[in-house]
PDB file of C-alpha atoms in Angstrom:
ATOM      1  CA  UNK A   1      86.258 238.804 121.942  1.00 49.00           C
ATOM      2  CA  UNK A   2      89.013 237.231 123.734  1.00 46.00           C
ATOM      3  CA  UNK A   3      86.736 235.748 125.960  1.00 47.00           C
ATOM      4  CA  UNK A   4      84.978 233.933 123.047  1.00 47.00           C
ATOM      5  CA  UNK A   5      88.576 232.534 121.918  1.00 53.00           C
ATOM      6  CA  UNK A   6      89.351 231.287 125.135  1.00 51.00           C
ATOM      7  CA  UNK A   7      85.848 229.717 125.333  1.00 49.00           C
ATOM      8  CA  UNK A   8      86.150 228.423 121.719  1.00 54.00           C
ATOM      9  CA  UNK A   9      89.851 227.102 122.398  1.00 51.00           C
ATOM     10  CA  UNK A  10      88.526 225.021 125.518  1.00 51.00           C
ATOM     11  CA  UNK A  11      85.332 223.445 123.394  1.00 50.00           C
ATOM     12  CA  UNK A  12      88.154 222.444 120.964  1.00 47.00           C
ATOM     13  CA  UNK A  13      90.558 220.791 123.596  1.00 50.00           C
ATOM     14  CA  UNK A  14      87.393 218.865 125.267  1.00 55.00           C
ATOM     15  CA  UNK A  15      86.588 217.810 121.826  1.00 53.00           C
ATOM     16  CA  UNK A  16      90.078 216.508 121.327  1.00 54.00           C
ATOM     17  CA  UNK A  17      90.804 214.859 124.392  1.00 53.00           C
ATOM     18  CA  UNK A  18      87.247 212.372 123.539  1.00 54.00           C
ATOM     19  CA  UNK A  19      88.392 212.022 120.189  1.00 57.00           C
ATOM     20  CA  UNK A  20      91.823 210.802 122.297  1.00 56.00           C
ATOM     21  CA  UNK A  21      89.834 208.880 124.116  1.00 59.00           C
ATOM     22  CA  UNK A  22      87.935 206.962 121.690  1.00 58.00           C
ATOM     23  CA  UNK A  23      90.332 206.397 119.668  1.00 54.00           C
ATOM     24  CA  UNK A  24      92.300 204.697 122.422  1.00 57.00           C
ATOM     25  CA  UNK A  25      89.446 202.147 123.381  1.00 60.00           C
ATOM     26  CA  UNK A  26      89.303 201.346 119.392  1.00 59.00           C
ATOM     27  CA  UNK A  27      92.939 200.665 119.423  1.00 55.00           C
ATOM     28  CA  UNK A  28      92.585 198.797 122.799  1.00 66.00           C
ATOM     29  CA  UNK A  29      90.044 196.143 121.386  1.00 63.00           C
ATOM     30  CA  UNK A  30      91.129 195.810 117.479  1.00 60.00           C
ATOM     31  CA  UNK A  31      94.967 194.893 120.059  1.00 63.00           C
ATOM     32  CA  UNK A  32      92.469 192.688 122.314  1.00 66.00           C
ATOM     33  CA  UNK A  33      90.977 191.072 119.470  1.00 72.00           C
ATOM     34  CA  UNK A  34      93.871 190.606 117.408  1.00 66.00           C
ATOM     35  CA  UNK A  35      95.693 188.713 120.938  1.00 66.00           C
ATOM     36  CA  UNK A  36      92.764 186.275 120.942  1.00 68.00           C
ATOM     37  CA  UNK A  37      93.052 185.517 117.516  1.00 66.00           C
ATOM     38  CA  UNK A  38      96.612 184.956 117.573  1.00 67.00           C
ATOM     39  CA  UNK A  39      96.255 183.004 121.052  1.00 69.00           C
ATOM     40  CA  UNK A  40      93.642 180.797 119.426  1.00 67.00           C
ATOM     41  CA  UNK A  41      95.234 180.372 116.340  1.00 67.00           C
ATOM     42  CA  UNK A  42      98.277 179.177 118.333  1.00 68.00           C
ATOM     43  CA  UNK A  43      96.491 176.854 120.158  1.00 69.00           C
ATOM     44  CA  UNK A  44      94.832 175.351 117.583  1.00 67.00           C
ATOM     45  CA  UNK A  45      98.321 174.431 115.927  1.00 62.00           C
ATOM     46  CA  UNK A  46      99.393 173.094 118.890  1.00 68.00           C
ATOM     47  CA  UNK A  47      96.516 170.678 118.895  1.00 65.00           C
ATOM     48  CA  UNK A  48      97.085 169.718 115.424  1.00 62.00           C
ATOM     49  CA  UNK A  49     100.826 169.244 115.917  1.00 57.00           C
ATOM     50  CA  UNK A  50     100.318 167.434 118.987  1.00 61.00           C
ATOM     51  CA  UNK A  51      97.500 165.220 116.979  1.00 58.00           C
ATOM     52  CA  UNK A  52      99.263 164.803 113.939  1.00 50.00           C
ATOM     53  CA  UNK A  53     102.601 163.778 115.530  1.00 55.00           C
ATOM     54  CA  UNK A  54     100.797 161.471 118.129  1.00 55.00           C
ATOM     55  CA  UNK A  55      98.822 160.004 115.066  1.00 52.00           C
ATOM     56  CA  UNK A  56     102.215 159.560 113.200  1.00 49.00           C
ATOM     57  CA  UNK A  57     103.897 157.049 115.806  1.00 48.00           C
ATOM     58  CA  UNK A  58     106.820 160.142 116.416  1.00 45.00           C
ATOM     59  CA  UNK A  59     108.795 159.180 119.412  1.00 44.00           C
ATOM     60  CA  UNK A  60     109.318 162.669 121.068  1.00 41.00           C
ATOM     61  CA  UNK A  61     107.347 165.791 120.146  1.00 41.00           C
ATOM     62  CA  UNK A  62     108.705 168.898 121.741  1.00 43.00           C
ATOM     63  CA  UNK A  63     107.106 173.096 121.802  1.00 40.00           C
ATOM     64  CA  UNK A  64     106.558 176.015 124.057  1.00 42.00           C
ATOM     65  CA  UNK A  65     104.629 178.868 124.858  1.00 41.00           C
ATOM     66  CA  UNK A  66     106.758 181.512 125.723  1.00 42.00           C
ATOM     67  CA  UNK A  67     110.324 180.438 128.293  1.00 44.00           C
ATOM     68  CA  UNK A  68     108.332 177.129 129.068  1.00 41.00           C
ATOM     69  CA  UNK A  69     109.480 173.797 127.095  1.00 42.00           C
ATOM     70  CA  UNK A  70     106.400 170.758 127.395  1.00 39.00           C
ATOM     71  CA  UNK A  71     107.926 167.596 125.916  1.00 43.00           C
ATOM     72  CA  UNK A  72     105.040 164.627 125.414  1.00 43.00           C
ATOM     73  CA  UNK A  73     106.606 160.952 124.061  1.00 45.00           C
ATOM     74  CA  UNK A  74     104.171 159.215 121.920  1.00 46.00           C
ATOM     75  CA  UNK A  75     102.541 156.435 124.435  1.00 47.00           C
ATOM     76  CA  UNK A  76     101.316 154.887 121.782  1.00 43.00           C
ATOM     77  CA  UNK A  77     104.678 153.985 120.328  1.00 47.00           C
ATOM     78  CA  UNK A  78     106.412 153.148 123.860  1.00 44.00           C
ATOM     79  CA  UNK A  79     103.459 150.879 124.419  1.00 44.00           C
ATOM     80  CA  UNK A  80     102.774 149.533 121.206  1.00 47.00           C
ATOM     81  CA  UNK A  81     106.694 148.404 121.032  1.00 55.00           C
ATOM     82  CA  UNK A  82     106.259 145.600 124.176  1.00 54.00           C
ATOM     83  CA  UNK A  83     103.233 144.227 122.558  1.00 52.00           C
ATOM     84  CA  UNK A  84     104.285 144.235 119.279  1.00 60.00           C
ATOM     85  CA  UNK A  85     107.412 142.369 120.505  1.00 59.00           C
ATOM     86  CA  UNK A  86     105.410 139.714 122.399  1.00 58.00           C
ATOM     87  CA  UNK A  87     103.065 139.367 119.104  1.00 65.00           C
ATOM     88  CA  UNK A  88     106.060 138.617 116.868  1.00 66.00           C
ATOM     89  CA  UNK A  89     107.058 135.956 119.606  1.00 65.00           C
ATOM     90  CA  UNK A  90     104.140 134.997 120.293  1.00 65.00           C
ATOM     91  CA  UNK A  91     104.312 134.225 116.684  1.00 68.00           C
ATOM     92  CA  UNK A  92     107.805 132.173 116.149  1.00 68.00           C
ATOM     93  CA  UNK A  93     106.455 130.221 118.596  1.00 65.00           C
ATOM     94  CA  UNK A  94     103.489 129.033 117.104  1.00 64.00           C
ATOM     95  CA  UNK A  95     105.249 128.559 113.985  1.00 64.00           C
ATOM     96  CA  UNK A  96     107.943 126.382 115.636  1.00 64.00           C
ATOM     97  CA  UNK A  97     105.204 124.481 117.245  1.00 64.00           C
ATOM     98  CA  UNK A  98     102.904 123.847 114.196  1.00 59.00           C
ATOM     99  CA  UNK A  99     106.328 122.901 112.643  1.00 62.00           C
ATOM    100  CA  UNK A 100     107.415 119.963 115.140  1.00 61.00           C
ATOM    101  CA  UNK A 101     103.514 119.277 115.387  1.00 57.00           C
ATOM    102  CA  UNK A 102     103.665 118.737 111.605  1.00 60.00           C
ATOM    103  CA  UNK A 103     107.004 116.862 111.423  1.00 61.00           C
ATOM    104  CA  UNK A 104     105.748 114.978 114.082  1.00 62.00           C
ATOM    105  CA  UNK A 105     102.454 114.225 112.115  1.00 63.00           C
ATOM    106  CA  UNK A 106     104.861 113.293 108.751  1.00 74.00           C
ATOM    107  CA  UNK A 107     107.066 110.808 110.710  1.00 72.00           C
ATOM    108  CA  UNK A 108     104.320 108.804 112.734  1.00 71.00           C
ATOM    109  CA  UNK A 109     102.185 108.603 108.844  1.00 76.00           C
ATOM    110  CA  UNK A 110     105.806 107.438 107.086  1.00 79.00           C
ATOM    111  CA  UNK A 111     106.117 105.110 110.780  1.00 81.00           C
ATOM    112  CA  UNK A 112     103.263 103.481 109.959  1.00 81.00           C
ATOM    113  CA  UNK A 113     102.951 102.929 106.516  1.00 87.00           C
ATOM    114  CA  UNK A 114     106.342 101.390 106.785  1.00 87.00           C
ATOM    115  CA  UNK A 115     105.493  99.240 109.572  1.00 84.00           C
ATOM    116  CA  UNK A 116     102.196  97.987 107.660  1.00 85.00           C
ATOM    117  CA  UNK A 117     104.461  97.361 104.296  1.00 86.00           C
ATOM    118  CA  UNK A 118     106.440  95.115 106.609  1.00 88.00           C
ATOM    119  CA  UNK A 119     103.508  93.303 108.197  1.00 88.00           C
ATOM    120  CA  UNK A 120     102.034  92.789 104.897  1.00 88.00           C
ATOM    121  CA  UNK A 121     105.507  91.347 103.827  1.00 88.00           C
ATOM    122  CA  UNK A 122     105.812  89.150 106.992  1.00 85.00           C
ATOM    123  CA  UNK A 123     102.391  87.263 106.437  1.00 89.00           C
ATOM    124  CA  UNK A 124     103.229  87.397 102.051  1.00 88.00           C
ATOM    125  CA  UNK A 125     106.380  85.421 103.394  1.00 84.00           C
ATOM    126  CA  UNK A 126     104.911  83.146 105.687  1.00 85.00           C
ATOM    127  CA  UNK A 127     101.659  82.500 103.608  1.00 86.00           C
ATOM    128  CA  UNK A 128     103.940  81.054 100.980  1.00 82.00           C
ATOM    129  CA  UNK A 129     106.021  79.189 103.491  1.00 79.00           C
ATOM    130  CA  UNK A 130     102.581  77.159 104.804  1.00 83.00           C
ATOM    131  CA  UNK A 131     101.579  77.225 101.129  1.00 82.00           C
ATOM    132  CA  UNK A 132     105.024  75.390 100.247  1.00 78.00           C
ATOM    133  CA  UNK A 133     104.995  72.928 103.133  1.00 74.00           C
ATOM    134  CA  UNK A 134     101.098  71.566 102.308  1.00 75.00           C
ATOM    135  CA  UNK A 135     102.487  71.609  98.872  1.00 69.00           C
ATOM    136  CA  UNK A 136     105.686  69.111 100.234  1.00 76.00           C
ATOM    137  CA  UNK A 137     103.488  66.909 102.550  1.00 71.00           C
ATOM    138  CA  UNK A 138     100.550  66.224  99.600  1.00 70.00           C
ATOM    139  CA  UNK A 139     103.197  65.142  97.273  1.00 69.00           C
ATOM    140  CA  UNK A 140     105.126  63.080  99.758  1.00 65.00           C
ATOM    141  CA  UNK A 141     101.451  61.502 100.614  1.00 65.00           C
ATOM    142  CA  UNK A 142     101.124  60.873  96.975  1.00 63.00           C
ATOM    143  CA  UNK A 143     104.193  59.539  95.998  1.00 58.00           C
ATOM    144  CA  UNK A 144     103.958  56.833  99.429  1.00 56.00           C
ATOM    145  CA  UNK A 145     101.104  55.632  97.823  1.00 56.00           C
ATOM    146  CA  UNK A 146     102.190  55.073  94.429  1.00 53.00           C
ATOM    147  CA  UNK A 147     105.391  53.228  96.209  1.00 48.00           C
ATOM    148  CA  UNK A 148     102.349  51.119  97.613  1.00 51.00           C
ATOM    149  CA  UNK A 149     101.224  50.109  94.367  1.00 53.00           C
ATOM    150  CA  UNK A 150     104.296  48.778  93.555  1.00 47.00           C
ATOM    151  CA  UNK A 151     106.292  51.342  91.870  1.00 62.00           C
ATOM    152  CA  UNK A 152     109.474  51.917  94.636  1.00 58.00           C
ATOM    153  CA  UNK A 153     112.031  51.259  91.638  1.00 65.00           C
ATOM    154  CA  UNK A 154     111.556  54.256  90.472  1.00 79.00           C
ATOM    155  CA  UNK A 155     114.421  57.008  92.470  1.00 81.00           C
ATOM    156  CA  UNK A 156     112.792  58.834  95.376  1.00 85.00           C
ATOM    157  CA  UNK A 157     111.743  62.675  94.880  1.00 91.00           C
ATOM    158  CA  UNK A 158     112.519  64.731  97.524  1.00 93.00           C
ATOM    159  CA  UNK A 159     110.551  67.156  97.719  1.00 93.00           C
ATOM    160  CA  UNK A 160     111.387  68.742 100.953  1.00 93.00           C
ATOM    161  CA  UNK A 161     114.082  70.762  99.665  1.00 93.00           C
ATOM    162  CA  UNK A 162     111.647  73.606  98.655  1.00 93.00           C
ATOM    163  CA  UNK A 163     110.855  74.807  95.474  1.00 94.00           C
ATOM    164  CA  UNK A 164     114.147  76.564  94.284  1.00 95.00           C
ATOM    165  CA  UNK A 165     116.046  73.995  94.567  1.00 96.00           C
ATOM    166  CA  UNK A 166     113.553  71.194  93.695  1.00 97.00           C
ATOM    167  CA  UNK A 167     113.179  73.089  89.971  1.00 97.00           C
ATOM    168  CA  UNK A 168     116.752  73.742  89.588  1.00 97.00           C
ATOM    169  CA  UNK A 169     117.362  69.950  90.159  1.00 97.00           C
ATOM    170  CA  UNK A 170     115.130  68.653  87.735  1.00 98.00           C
ATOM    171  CA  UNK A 171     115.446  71.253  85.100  1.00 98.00           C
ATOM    172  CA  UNK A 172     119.092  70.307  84.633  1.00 98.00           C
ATOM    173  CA  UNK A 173     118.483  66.510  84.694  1.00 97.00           C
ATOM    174  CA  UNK A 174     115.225  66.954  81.913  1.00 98.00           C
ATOM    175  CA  UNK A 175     116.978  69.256  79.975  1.00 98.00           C
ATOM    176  CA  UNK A 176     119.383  66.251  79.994  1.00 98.00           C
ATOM    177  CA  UNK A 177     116.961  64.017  78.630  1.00 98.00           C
ATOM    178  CA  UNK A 178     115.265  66.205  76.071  1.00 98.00           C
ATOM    179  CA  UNK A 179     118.472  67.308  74.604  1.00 97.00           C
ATOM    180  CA  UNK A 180     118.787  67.809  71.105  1.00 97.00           C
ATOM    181  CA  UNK A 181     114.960  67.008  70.756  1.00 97.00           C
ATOM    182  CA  UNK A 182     112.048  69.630  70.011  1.00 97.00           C
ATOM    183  CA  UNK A 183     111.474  70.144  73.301  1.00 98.00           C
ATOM    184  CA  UNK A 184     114.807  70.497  74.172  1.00 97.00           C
ATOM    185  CA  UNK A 185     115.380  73.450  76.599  1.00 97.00           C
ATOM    186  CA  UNK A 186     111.838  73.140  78.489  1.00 98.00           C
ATOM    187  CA  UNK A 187     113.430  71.350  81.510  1.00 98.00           C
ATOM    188  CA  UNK A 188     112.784  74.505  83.807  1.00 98.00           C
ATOM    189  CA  UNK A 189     108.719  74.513  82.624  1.00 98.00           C
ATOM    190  CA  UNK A 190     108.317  70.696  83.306  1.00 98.00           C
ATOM    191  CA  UNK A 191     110.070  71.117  86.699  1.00 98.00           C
ATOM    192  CA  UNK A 192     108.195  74.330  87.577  1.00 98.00           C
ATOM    193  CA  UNK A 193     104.448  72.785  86.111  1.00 98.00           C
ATOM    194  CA  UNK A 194     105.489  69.828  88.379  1.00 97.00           C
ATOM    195  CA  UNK A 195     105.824  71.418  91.451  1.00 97.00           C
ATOM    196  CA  UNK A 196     103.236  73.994  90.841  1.00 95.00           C
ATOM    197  CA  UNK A 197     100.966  70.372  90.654  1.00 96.00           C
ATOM    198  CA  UNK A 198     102.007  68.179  92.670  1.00 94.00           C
ATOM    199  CA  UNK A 199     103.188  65.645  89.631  1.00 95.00           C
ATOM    200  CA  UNK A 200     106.078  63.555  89.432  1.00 96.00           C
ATOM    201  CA  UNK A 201     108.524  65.498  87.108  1.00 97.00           C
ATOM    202  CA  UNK A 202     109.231  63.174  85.423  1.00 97.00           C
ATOM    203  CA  UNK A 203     106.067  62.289  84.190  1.00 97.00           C
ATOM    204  CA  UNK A 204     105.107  64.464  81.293  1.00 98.00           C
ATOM    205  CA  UNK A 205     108.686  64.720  79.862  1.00 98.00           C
ATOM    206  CA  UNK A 206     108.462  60.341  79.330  1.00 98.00           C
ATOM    207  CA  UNK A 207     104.995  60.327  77.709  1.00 98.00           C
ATOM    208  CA  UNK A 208     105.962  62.957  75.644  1.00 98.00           C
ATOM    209  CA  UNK A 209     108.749  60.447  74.246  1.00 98.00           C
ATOM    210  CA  UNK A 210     105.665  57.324  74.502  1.00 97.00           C
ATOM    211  CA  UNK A 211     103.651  59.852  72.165  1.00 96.00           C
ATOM    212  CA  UNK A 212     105.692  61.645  69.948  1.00 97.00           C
ATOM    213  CA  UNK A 213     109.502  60.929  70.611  1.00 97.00           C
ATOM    214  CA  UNK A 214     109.442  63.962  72.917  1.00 97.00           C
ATOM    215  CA  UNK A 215     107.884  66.536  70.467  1.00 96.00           C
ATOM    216  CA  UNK A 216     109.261  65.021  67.283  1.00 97.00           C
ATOM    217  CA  UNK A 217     105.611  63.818  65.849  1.00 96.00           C
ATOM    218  CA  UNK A 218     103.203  66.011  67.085  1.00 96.00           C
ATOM    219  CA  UNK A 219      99.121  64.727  65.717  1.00 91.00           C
ATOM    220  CA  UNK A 220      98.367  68.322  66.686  1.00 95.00           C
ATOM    221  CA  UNK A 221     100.681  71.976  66.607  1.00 96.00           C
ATOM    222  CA  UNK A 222     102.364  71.336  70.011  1.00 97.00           C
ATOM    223  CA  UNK A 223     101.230  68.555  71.179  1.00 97.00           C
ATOM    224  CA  UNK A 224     103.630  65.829  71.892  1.00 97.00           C
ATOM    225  CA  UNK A 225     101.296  63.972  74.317  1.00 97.00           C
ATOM    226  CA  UNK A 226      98.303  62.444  72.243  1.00 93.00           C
ATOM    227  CA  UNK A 227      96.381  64.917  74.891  1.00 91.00           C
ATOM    228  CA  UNK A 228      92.946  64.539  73.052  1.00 86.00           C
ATOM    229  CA  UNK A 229      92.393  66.772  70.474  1.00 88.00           C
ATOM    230  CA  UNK A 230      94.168  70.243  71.760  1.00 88.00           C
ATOM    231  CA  UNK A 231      96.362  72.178  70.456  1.00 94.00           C
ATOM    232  CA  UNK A 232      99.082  75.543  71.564  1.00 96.00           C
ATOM    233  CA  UNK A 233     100.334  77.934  70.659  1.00 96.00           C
ATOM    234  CA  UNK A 234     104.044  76.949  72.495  1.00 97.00           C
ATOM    235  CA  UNK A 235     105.777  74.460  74.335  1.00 98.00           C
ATOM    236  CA  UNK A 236     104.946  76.392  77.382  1.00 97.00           C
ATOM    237  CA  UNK A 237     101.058  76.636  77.394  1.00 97.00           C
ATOM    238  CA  UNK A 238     101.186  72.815  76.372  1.00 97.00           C
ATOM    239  CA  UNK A 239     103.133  71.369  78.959  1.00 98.00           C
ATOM    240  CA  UNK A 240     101.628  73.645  81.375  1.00 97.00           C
ATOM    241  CA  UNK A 241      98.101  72.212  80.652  1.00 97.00           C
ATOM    242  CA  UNK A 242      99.204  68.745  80.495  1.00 97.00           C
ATOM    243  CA  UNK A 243     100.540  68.538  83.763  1.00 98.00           C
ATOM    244  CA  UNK A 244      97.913  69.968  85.069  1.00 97.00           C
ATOM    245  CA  UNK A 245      95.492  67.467  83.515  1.00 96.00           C
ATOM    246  CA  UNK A 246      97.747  64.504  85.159  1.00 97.00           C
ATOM    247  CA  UNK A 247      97.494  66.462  88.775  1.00 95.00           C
ATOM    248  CA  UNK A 248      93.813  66.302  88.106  1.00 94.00           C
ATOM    249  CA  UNK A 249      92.800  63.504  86.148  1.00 94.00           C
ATOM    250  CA  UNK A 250      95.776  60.685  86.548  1.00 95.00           C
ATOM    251  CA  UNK A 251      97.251  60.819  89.986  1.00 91.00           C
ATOM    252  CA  UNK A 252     100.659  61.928  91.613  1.00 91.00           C
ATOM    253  CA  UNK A 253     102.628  59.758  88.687  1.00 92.00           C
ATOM    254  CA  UNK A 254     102.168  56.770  86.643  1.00 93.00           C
ATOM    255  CA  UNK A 255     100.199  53.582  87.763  1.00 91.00           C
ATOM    256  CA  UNK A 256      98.611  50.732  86.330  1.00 92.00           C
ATOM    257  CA  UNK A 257      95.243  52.217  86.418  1.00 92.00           C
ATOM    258  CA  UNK A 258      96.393  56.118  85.166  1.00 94.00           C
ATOM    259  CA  UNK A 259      97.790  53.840  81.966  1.00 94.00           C
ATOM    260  CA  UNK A 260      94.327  52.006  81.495  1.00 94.00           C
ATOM    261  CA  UNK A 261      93.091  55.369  81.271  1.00 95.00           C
ATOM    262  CA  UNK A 262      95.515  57.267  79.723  1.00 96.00           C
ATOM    263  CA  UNK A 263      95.371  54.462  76.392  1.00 94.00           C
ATOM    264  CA  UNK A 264      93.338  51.869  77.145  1.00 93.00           C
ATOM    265  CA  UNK A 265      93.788  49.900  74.112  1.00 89.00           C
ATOM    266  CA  UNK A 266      97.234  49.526  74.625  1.00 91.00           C
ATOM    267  CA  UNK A 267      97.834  50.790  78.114  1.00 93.00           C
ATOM    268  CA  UNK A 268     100.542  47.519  79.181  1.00 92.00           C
ATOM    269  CA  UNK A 269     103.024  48.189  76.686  1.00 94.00           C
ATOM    270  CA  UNK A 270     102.516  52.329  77.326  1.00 95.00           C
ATOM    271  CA  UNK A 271     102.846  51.371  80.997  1.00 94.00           C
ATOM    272  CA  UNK A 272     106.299  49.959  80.627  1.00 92.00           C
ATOM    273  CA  UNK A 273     107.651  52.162  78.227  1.00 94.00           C
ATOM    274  CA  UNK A 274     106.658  55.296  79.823  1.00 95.00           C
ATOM    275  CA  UNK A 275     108.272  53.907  83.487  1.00 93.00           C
ATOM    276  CA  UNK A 276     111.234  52.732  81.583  1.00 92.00           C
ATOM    277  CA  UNK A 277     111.898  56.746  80.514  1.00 95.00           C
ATOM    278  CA  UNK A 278     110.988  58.218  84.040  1.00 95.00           C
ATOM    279  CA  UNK A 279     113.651  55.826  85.170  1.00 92.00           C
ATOM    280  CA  UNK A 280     116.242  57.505  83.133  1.00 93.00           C
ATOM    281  CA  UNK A 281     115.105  60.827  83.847  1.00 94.00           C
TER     282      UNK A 281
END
């Protein structure tokens, strides 16, 4: 009997001590397991950190396993700062540059158009000062041949003194002889029609008195000449015309001939009196 308690005691112990034993090695891998897990698991945060703070721009990123510190500064930010400085000069410069370029661009246009406003004012000026002389030396052609034909008593013109102050000359000294007439005041038209044409100014002011006693008895609105059958609208369009139709028709001033043709049935007496006014003119 004792022997089968002893015998029964020892099958119990063996028992036990595999039981021990397996239970051990199921402790021992569930701890193995669970270390991998947790090792992986740690790992993979460190990646993401790592990733995350890289992908970030973070200057300095810092962690451990265990005692041992691993520091890692973000290349991409230390680089990216050197490149991103020589961008942003890169780009003052080429805005300083396409700034000069442009106010370079401005002042040569403005240069030029100023220069060709000049130019164009250079040859306006000198046009008219060729246009004025030929305008001087046909009149002073046509007045030494009227002096030819006899008509020297008559006061010289001088036309060489230019046109401002040929038409403020004999402006003043027709007003003087229209005055107090109708066509009193139109000294600066006659003397402006006249050199405009070449004419004697005194021309059209003494027919007008010949005709009409200078404007007093017009045949026709505004016309104190007898000049056909036309009339105006005002003393400016008519004297205008007429002493353009003596530049073209009757010569540089009155003549024998541009009175046989002016009024032929009477053109002696018309002769005389019309020289006898341009002489007090």
């Amino acid at each position: 009997m004792r022997g089968l308690n002893v015998f029964s005691f020892l099958l119990w112990k063996r028992g036990s001590l595999a039981e021990r034993e397996q239970t051990k090695s199921h402790v021992s891998a569930v701890v193995a397991i669970a270390c991998a897990v947790c090792l992986a698991v740690a790992l993979g945060c460190i990646l993401l950190f790592n990733s995350v703070s890289a992908h970030a721009g973070s200057e300095s990123t810092t962690f451990g396993i265990g005692d041992a510190q691993v520091s890692t500064t973000s290349s991409v930010a230390v680089l990216a700062r050197p490149v991103q400085q020589k961008s942003e000069e890169a780009s003052i410069s080429e805005s300083i540059s396409l700034t000069k370029a442009t106010t370079r661009s401005i002042s040569h246009g403005v240069q030029s158009i100023i220069e060709k406003k000049e130019a164009e004012r250079r040859a306006a000026e000198e046009a008219a000062r060729i246009a004025e002389q030929e305008r001087i030396a046909a009149a002073e052609a046509a007045k030494a041949q009227s002096a030819a034909e006899g008509l020297s008593a008559l006061s010289d013109v001088d036309w060489s003194i230019g046109k401002t102050a040929f038409i403020e000359e004999w402006a003043e000294r027709i007003d003087a002889y229209l005055s107090g007439s109708p066509l009193a005041g139109q000294g600066v038209t006659f003397a402006a029609a006249a050199w405009e044409n070449g004419v004697d100014p005194r021309w059209s002011p003494a027919i007008s008195n010949t005709e009409s006693s200078k404007g007093a008895n017009c045949f026709l609105p505004y016309n104190a000449w007898g000049w056909g059958s036309s009339s105006f609208s005002c003393w400016e369009d008519a004297i205008n015309a007429h002493v353009a139709g003596l530049a073209s028709g009757y010569g540089y001033t009155i003549s024998v001939w541009a009175a046989q043709k002016y009024c032929p049935p009477n053109y002696s007496n018309w002769f005389s009196n019309t020289l006898s006014e341009m002489s007090r003119i």
